[in-house]
Coordinates of C-alpha atoms in Angstrom, one line a residue:
Chain A
N166 CA 112.8 82.0 113.2
A167 CA 109.5 82.1 111.3
G168 CA 109.1 84.7 108.6
V169 CA 106.2 87.0 108.1
M170 CA 102.9 85.0 108.2
Q171 CA 99.8 85.8 106.3
N172 CA 96.4 84.2 106.3
P173 CA 94.4 83.2 104.6
R174 CA 96.5 82.6 101.5
H175 CA 93.4 82.7 99.3
L176 CA 90.2 84.4 100.0
V177 CA 87.0 84.4 97.9
R178 CA 84.3 86.9 98.6
R179 CA 81.1 88.0 96.9
R180 CA 80.5 91.7 96.2
G181 CA 79.3 93.5 99.3
Q182 CA 80.9 91.1 101.8
E183 CA 83.8 91.9 104.1
A184 CA 87.3 90.7 103.8
R185 CA 89.7 90.3 106.7
L186 CA 93.4 89.7 106.0
R187 CA 95.8 88.9 108.8
C188 CA 99.5 89.4 109.1
S189 CA 101.9 88.3 111.9
P190 CA 105.2 90.1 111.6
M191 CA 108.6 88.4 112.1
K192 CA 109.6 87.9 115.8
G193 CA 111.0 91.1 117.2
H194 CA 109.5 93.3 114.4
S195 CA 107.1 96.1 115.5
H196 CA 106.7 97.8 112.1
V197 CA 104.2 96.5 109.7
Y198 CA 103.4 97.6 106.1
W199 CA 100.6 96.6 103.8
Y200 CA 100.9 96.6 100.0
R201 CA 98.6 95.7 97.1
Q202 CA 99.6 94.1 93.9
L203 CA 97.5 93.9 90.7
P204 CA 98.5 91.4 88.0
E205 CA 101.7 92.4 86.1
E206 CA 102.3 95.4 88.3
G207 CA 104.6 96.3 91.1
L208 CA 103.4 96.5 94.7
K209 CA 101.7 99.7 95.8
F210 CA 102.0 100.9 99.4
M211 CA 98.8 101.1 101.4
V212 CA 99.5 101.7 105.1
Y213 CA 102.3 101.6 107.7
L214 CA 101.6 100.7 111.3
Q215 CA 103.5 100.4 114.5
K216 CA 102.0 98.7 117.5
E217 CA 98.6 100.3 118.2
N218 CA 99.3 103.2 115.8
I219 CA 98.8 104.0 112.2
I220 CA 101.8 106.0 111.1
D221 CA 101.1 106.5 107.3
E222 CA 97.9 105.6 105.6
S223 CA 98.5 107.7 102.5
G224 CA 98.1 104.8 100.1
M225 CA 94.9 103.4 101.5
P226 CA 91.5 104.3 100.0
K227 CA 89.6 106.6 102.3
E228 CA 86.4 104.4 102.2
R229 CA 85.9 100.8 103.0
F230 CA 89.5 100.1 103.9
S231 CA 90.9 100.1 107.4
A232 CA 93.9 98.6 109.2
E233 CA 95.0 97.9 112.7
F234 CA 97.9 96.5 114.6
P235 CA 96.8 95.8 118.2
K236 CA 99.1 95.4 121.1
E237 CA 98.4 91.7 121.1
G238 CA 97.8 89.6 117.9
P239 CA 98.3 90.1 114.2
S240 CA 97.8 93.1 112.1
I241 CA 94.5 93.2 110.3
L242 CA 93.6 94.7 106.9
R243 CA 89.8 95.0 106.6
I244 CA 87.9 95.7 103.4
Q245 CA 84.2 96.3 103.8
Q246 CA 81.7 95.9 101.1
V247 CA 84.2 94.5 98.6
V248 CA 83.9 95.2 94.9
R249 CA 85.5 93.4 91.9
G250 CA 88.2 96.0 91.7
D251 CA 89.5 94.9 95.1
S252 CA 90.6 91.6 93.6
A253 CA 94.4 91.6 94.0
A254 CA 97.2 90.1 96.0
Y255 CA 97.8 91.8 99.4
F256 CA 101.2 91.6 100.9
C257 CA 102.3 92.4 104.4
A258 CA 105.9 93.2 105.3
S259 CA 107.6 93.9 108.6
S260 CA 110.8 95.5 109.7
Q261 CA 112.7 95.8 113.0
L262 CA 113.2 99.5 112.7
R263 CA 111.6 102.2 110.6
G264 CA 113.5 102.6 107.3
N265 CA 115.2 99.2 107.5
E266 CA 114.9 96.2 105.3
Q267 CA 111.3 95.0 104.9
F268 CA 110.6 91.3 104.9
F269 CA 107.5 90.2 103.0
G270 CA 105.0 87.5 103.7
P271 CA 103.6 85.1 101.1
G272 CA 100.5 87.3 100.4
T273 CA 96.7 86.8 100.5
R274 CA 95.1 86.6 97.1
L275 CA 91.6 88.1 97.3
T276 CA 89.1 87.3 94.6
V277 CA 85.8 89.1 94.5
L278 CA 83.0 87.4 92.6
Chain B
G211 CA 105.3 108.9 90.4
E212 CA 104.9 105.2 90.4
S213 CA 105.3 102.9 87.5
V214 CA 102.3 101.1 86.1
G215 CA 102.5 98.7 83.2
L216 CA 100.2 96.3 81.5
H217 CA 103.0 94.2 80.1
L218 CA 106.2 93.7 81.9
P219 CA 109.5 93.8 79.9
T220 CA 111.1 90.4 79.5
L221 CA 114.8 89.5 79.5
S222 CA 115.7 86.1 78.2
V223 CA 119.2 84.8 78.8
Q224 CA 121.0 81.5 78.4
E225 CA 121.9 79.6 81.5
G226 CA 125.5 80.6 82.5
D227 CA 125.3 84.0 80.9
N228 CA 125.3 87.3 82.9
S229 CA 122.0 89.2 83.3
I230 CA 121.6 92.9 83.6
I231 CA 118.2 94.3 84.7
N232 CA 117.7 98.1 84.7
C233 CA 115.4 100.4 86.6
A234 CA 114.8 104.1 86.6
Y235 CA 113.6 105.6 89.8
S236 CA 111.6 108.7 90.3
N237 CA 112.6 110.5 93.5
S238 CA 116.0 112.2 93.6
A239 CA 115.7 112.5 97.4
S240 CA 115.5 108.7 97.9
D241 CA 118.5 107.4 99.9
Y242 CA 117.8 103.7 100.0
F243 CA 117.2 101.3 97.2
I244 CA 116.4 97.6 97.1
W245 CA 116.1 94.8 94.5
Y246 CA 113.5 92.2 95.1
K247 CA 112.9 88.9 93.4
Q248 CA 109.3 87.6 93.1
E249 CA 108.5 84.1 92.0
S250 CA 105.1 83.1 90.9
G251 CA 102.6 83.0 93.8
K252 CA 105.1 84.2 96.3
G253 CA 106.0 87.4 98.1
P254 CA 109.0 89.6 97.1
Q255 CA 112.3 88.3 98.4
F256 CA 115.1 90.6 99.3
I257 CA 118.2 90.3 97.0
I258 CA 120.4 93.3 97.7
D259 CA 120.2 96.9 98.8
I260 CA 122.3 100.0 98.4
R261 CA 122.3 103.4 100.1
S262 CA 122.8 106.6 98.1
N263 CA 126.3 107.3 99.5
M264 CA 127.5 104.3 97.4
D265 CA 127.5 103.6 93.7
K266 CA 128.2 99.9 93.8
R267 CA 127.5 97.0 96.1
Q268 CA 128.3 93.3 95.6
G269 CA 126.7 90.2 97.0
Q270 CA 126.9 86.6 96.1
R271 CA 126.6 86.5 92.3
V272 CA 124.7 89.8 92.3
T273 CA 125.9 93.4 91.9
V274 CA 123.8 96.6 92.2
L275 CA 125.0 99.8 90.5
L276 CA 123.5 103.2 91.4
N277 CA 123.8 106.2 89.1
K278 CA 122.3 109.1 91.0
T279 CA 123.0 111.6 88.2
V280 CA 120.5 109.9 85.9
K281 CA 118.4 108.2 88.6
H282 CA 119.3 104.8 87.3
L283 CA 119.7 101.5 89.2
S284 CA 120.8 98.2 87.7
L285 CA 121.1 94.6 89.0
Q286 CA 123.7 92.3 87.5
I287 CA 123.4 88.6 88.0
A288 CA 126.5 86.5 87.2
A289 CA 126.3 83.0 85.8
T290 CA 122.5 83.1 85.6
Q291 CA 120.8 79.9 86.7
P292 CA 117.3 78.5 86.0
G293 CA 116.4 79.2 89.6
D294 CA 116.9 82.9 88.9
S295 CA 113.8 82.9 86.7
A296 CA 111.4 85.3 88.3
V297 CA 110.1 88.9 88.2
Y298 CA 112.6 91.5 89.5
F299 CA 111.5 94.7 91.1
C300 CA 113.6 97.7 92.1
A301 CA 112.2 99.7 95.0
E302 CA 113.1 103.1 96.5
T303 CA 112.1 104.4 99.9
G304 CA 109.5 107.1 100.2
G305 CA 107.3 108.7 102.8
E306 CA 108.3 111.2 105.4
Y307 CA 110.6 108.9 107.2
G308 CA 111.4 106.5 104.4
N309 CA 108.8 104.1 105.7
K310 CA 107.3 103.0 102.5
L311 CA 108.7 101.3 99.4
V312 CA 107.9 102.6 96.0
F313 CA 108.2 99.8 93.5
G314 CA 109.1 99.9 89.8
A315 CA 107.1 98.1 87.2
G316 CA 109.2 94.9 87.2
T317 CA 111.2 92.9 84.7
I318 CA 110.6 89.2 83.9
L319 CA 113.8 87.2 83.7
R320 CA 113.6 83.9 81.8
V321 CA 116.6 81.6 81.9
K322 CA 116.9 79.1 79.1
S323 CA 118.7 75.9 79.8

């Protein structure tokens, strides 16, 4: 039973480009969460999605950031016109039920030059 | 509120000794707490959880204690091993339906052989 998959593991973008981060939840999990982690800090919640629905995006910046979890395929976190401050590790987690244990993927490390 | 720190506290222990990692949480309404272990370059890994109707829960070599009066959580690791070296985060549930995790700042555990 594969765990949460994220790709790419490392992503380098220049300022102004777009970054697309993908997350495939564990089999049987329909709840996906995205978190951001800056060096030497804890993870910060960004957005919570169920299939085809955004449930809670209270932690996501209003501009440039968007997330989706389509009926088929992985969840996508999209960052448009990246800036240096977007450099961080982005983690995806999934759970079987809302409020249950969240299992984390290995993360995508985004570097903006 | 959420914890933000430039320098994580560090706990250094001798191999074989017991370790105690402490955490203060912020939301008195939280009813679910989790300890995660994060190794360098990896995503957080679930260690143990506890619900607010309990004050102690034991796992294999780990024990979590919850003191709701002072909003304090601790993780005890028995007979600490070099493989336990990592950053440890406590997390509490937040959001309208407990859908997001609010992470503490983290503690670095270093095990000396």
